[in-house]
Amino acid sequence: MTDIATEQATAAASGAAATEQFRTKQRADATDVDTRRVDTLVSELLVATHEIVRRHKVTYAEYDALKAWLIRIGEDGEWPLFLDVWVEHVVEEVAGESREGSKGTIEGPYYAPGAPALDAEATLPMRTDEKGTPLLFQGRVTGVDGTPLPGATVDIWQADDDGYYSQFAPGLPEWNLRGTVTADDEGRFRIRTIEPAPYQIPTDGSCGRLIAAAGWHAWRPAHLHLKVSAPGHRLVTTQLYFEGGSHVADDIASAVKPELILAPGPAADGRGHEVTYDFVLDSTDKLDRA
Ligand code: MBD
Ligand code: FE
């Protein structure tokens, strides 16, 4: 057995990978700092913190526990995980207010740009013995007025049947269960994959320790991640869930929306399940005029 195959998935390893991925993708405007905006946001965050300390009479022991935990979360590289699990859903809610079309939801920490380009009818890169129920995921990309969007891009990534993401857990081929699918000239796509397993937040890192200390659970429901885009249209980042799956109703990351729940049926070819989901993209016209 190789070292890679015996290497365990650890919070620190996936945290380091997520931190590195974030550094390379950081939005271009992220360093535009408006002094008054920083003043407002940080002041209100601090005032809210002070009020919590007073209301609950936070002790020095608790203050030190917080300090130790904050030091650890940085060392573990788990800031991307922490923020995307407990904060991003509200940022997405605000960002999505001005956009029509398919619902979006959080991106999370495990996107990797540059997945292999695939045709409209494609099988995601996977191991020959990939475990899991086969899933045919198909649909169409249109504009808000129903016009098909030929050549739309469906960038898809997901966990495997053990709940692990390639590039963020050891032993997986680099682009396993990741692909950038180009829709056909009617905006259609047919993607063969496997159903992902629910995702459990690593229990051995700072986020896991917080979850245990607070008596919460560590689970996200099984989900497919997607970024769907087309020229002249606004990109939507979203996730799709599976009806009746565990933790659809109590996602630790609060990212489930009713419009995002799939109900796959038996596949026509008898292999596993199939489901159709159509994406509707808002045009960029409003943005261009703004
Ligand atoms: C995930 O797979 C995920 O999608 C999010 C948002 C957070 C942690 C793990
Ligand atoms: Fe995920």
PDB file of N, CA and C and ligand atoms in Angstrom, residues 81 84-85 88 106-110 165 199 201 220 223 225 239 253, ligand 1:
ATOM      1  N   LEU A  81     -13.732  26.717   6.070  1.00  0.00           N
ATOM      2  CA  LEU A  81     -14.815  25.807   6.454  1.00  0.00           C
ATOM      3  C   LEU A  81     -15.760  26.492   7.434  1.00  0.00           C
ATOM      4  N   ASP A  84     -17.782  29.342   5.661  1.00  0.00           N
ATOM      5  CA  ASP A  84     -18.732  28.866   4.652  1.00  0.00           C
ATOM      6  C   ASP A  84     -19.875  28.070   5.287  1.00  0.00           C
ATOM      7  N   VAL A  85     -19.615  27.441   6.408  1.00  0.00           N
ATOM      8  CA  VAL A  85     -20.675  26.672   7.077  1.00  0.00           C
ATOM      9  C   VAL A  85     -21.615  27.582   7.869  1.00  0.00           C
ATOM     10  N   GLU A  88     -21.654  32.035   5.314  1.00  0.00           N
ATOM     11  CA  GLU A  88     -21.855  32.308   3.886  1.00  0.00           C
ATOM     12  C   GLU A  88     -23.324  32.340   3.470  1.00  0.00           C
ATOM     13  N   ILE A 106     -24.899  28.551  -1.228  1.00  0.00           N
ATOM     14  CA  ILE A 106     -23.476  28.787  -0.949  1.00  0.00           C
ATOM     15  C   ILE A 106     -22.543  27.926  -1.802  1.00  0.00           C
ATOM     16  N   GLU A 107     -21.346  28.455  -2.016  1.00  0.00           N
ATOM     17  CA  GLU A 107     -20.315  27.725  -2.784  1.00  0.00           C
ATOM     18  C   GLU A 107     -19.576  26.725  -1.900  1.00  0.00           C
ATOM     19  N   GLY A 108     -19.335  27.090  -0.649  1.00  0.00           N
ATOM     20  CA  GLY A 108     -18.566  26.200   0.223  1.00  0.00           C
ATOM     21  C   GLY A 108     -17.086  26.249  -0.096  1.00  0.00           C
ATOM     22  N   PRO A 109     -16.291  25.489   0.647  1.00  0.00           N
ATOM     23  CA  PRO A 109     -14.829  25.604   0.556  1.00  0.00           C
ATOM     24  C   PRO A 109     -14.158  24.691  -0.470  1.00  0.00           C
ATOM     25  N   TYR A 110     -14.915  23.865  -1.195  1.00  0.00           N
ATOM     26  CA  TYR A 110     -14.266  22.794  -1.966  1.00  0.00           C
ATOM     27  C   TYR A 110     -14.380  22.901  -3.477  1.00  0.00           C
ATOM     28  N   TYR A 165     -14.220  14.885  -1.019  1.00  0.00           N
ATOM     29  CA  TYR A 165     -14.014  15.664  -2.242  1.00  0.00           C
ATOM     30  C   TYR A 165     -12.587  15.491  -2.737  1.00  0.00           C
ATOM     31  N   TYR A 199     -22.202  14.804   3.790  1.00  0.00           N
ATOM     32  CA  TYR A 199     -20.855  15.263   4.144  1.00  0.00           C
ATOM     33  C   TYR A 199     -20.789  15.543   5.640  1.00  0.00           C
ATOM     34  N   ILE A 201     -18.569  17.224   8.596  1.00  0.00           N
ATOM     35  CA  ILE A 201     -17.456  18.117   8.912  1.00  0.00           C
ATOM     36  C   ILE A 201     -16.411  17.347   9.716  1.00  0.00           C
ATOM     37  N   ARG A 220     -23.900  17.816   6.649  1.00  0.00           N
ATOM     38  CA  ARG A 220     -24.598  18.442   5.529  1.00  0.00           C
ATOM     39  C   ARG A 220     -25.303  17.313   4.768  1.00  0.00           C
ATOM     40  N   HIS A 223     -25.223  16.367  -1.556  1.00  0.00           N
ATOM     41  CA  HIS A 223     -25.499  17.458  -2.507  1.00  0.00           C
ATOM     42  C   HIS A 223     -24.566  17.440  -3.697  1.00  0.00           C
ATOM     43  N   HIS A 225     -22.743  20.180  -6.238  1.00  0.00           N
ATOM     44  CA  HIS A 225     -22.438  21.615  -6.365  1.00  0.00           C
ATOM     45  C   HIS A 225     -22.404  21.974  -7.843  1.00  0.00           C
ATOM     46  N   GLN A 239     -26.495  24.463  -5.282  1.00  0.00           N
ATOM     47  CA  GLN A 239     -26.343  23.067  -4.881  1.00  0.00           C
ATOM     48  C   GLN A 239     -27.702  22.407  -5.063  1.00  0.00           C
ATOM     49  N   ALA A 253     -24.997  23.795   7.477  1.00  0.00           N
ATOM     50  CA  ALA A 253     -24.616  25.026   6.766  1.00  0.00           C
ATOM     51  C   ALA A 253     -25.820  25.877   6.347  1.00  0.00           C
TER      52      ALA A 253
HETATM   53  C1  MBD B   1     -19.216  21.115   2.072  1.00  0.00           C
HETATM   54  O1  MBD B   1     -19.222  20.085   1.212  1.00  0.00           O
HETATM   55  C2  MBD B   1     -19.915  22.195   1.746  1.00  0.00           C
HETATM   56  O2  MBD B   1     -20.594  22.173   0.603  1.00  0.00           O
HETATM   57  C3  MBD B   1     -19.963  23.295   2.591  1.00  0.00           C
HETATM   58  C4  MBD B   1     -20.776  24.462   2.261  1.00  0.00           C
HETATM   59  C5  MBD B   1     -19.264  23.281   3.772  1.00  0.00           C
HETATM   60  C6  MBD B   1     -18.527  22.176   4.099  1.00  0.00           C
HETATM   61  C7  MBD B   1     -18.508  21.107   3.248  1.00  0.00           C
END
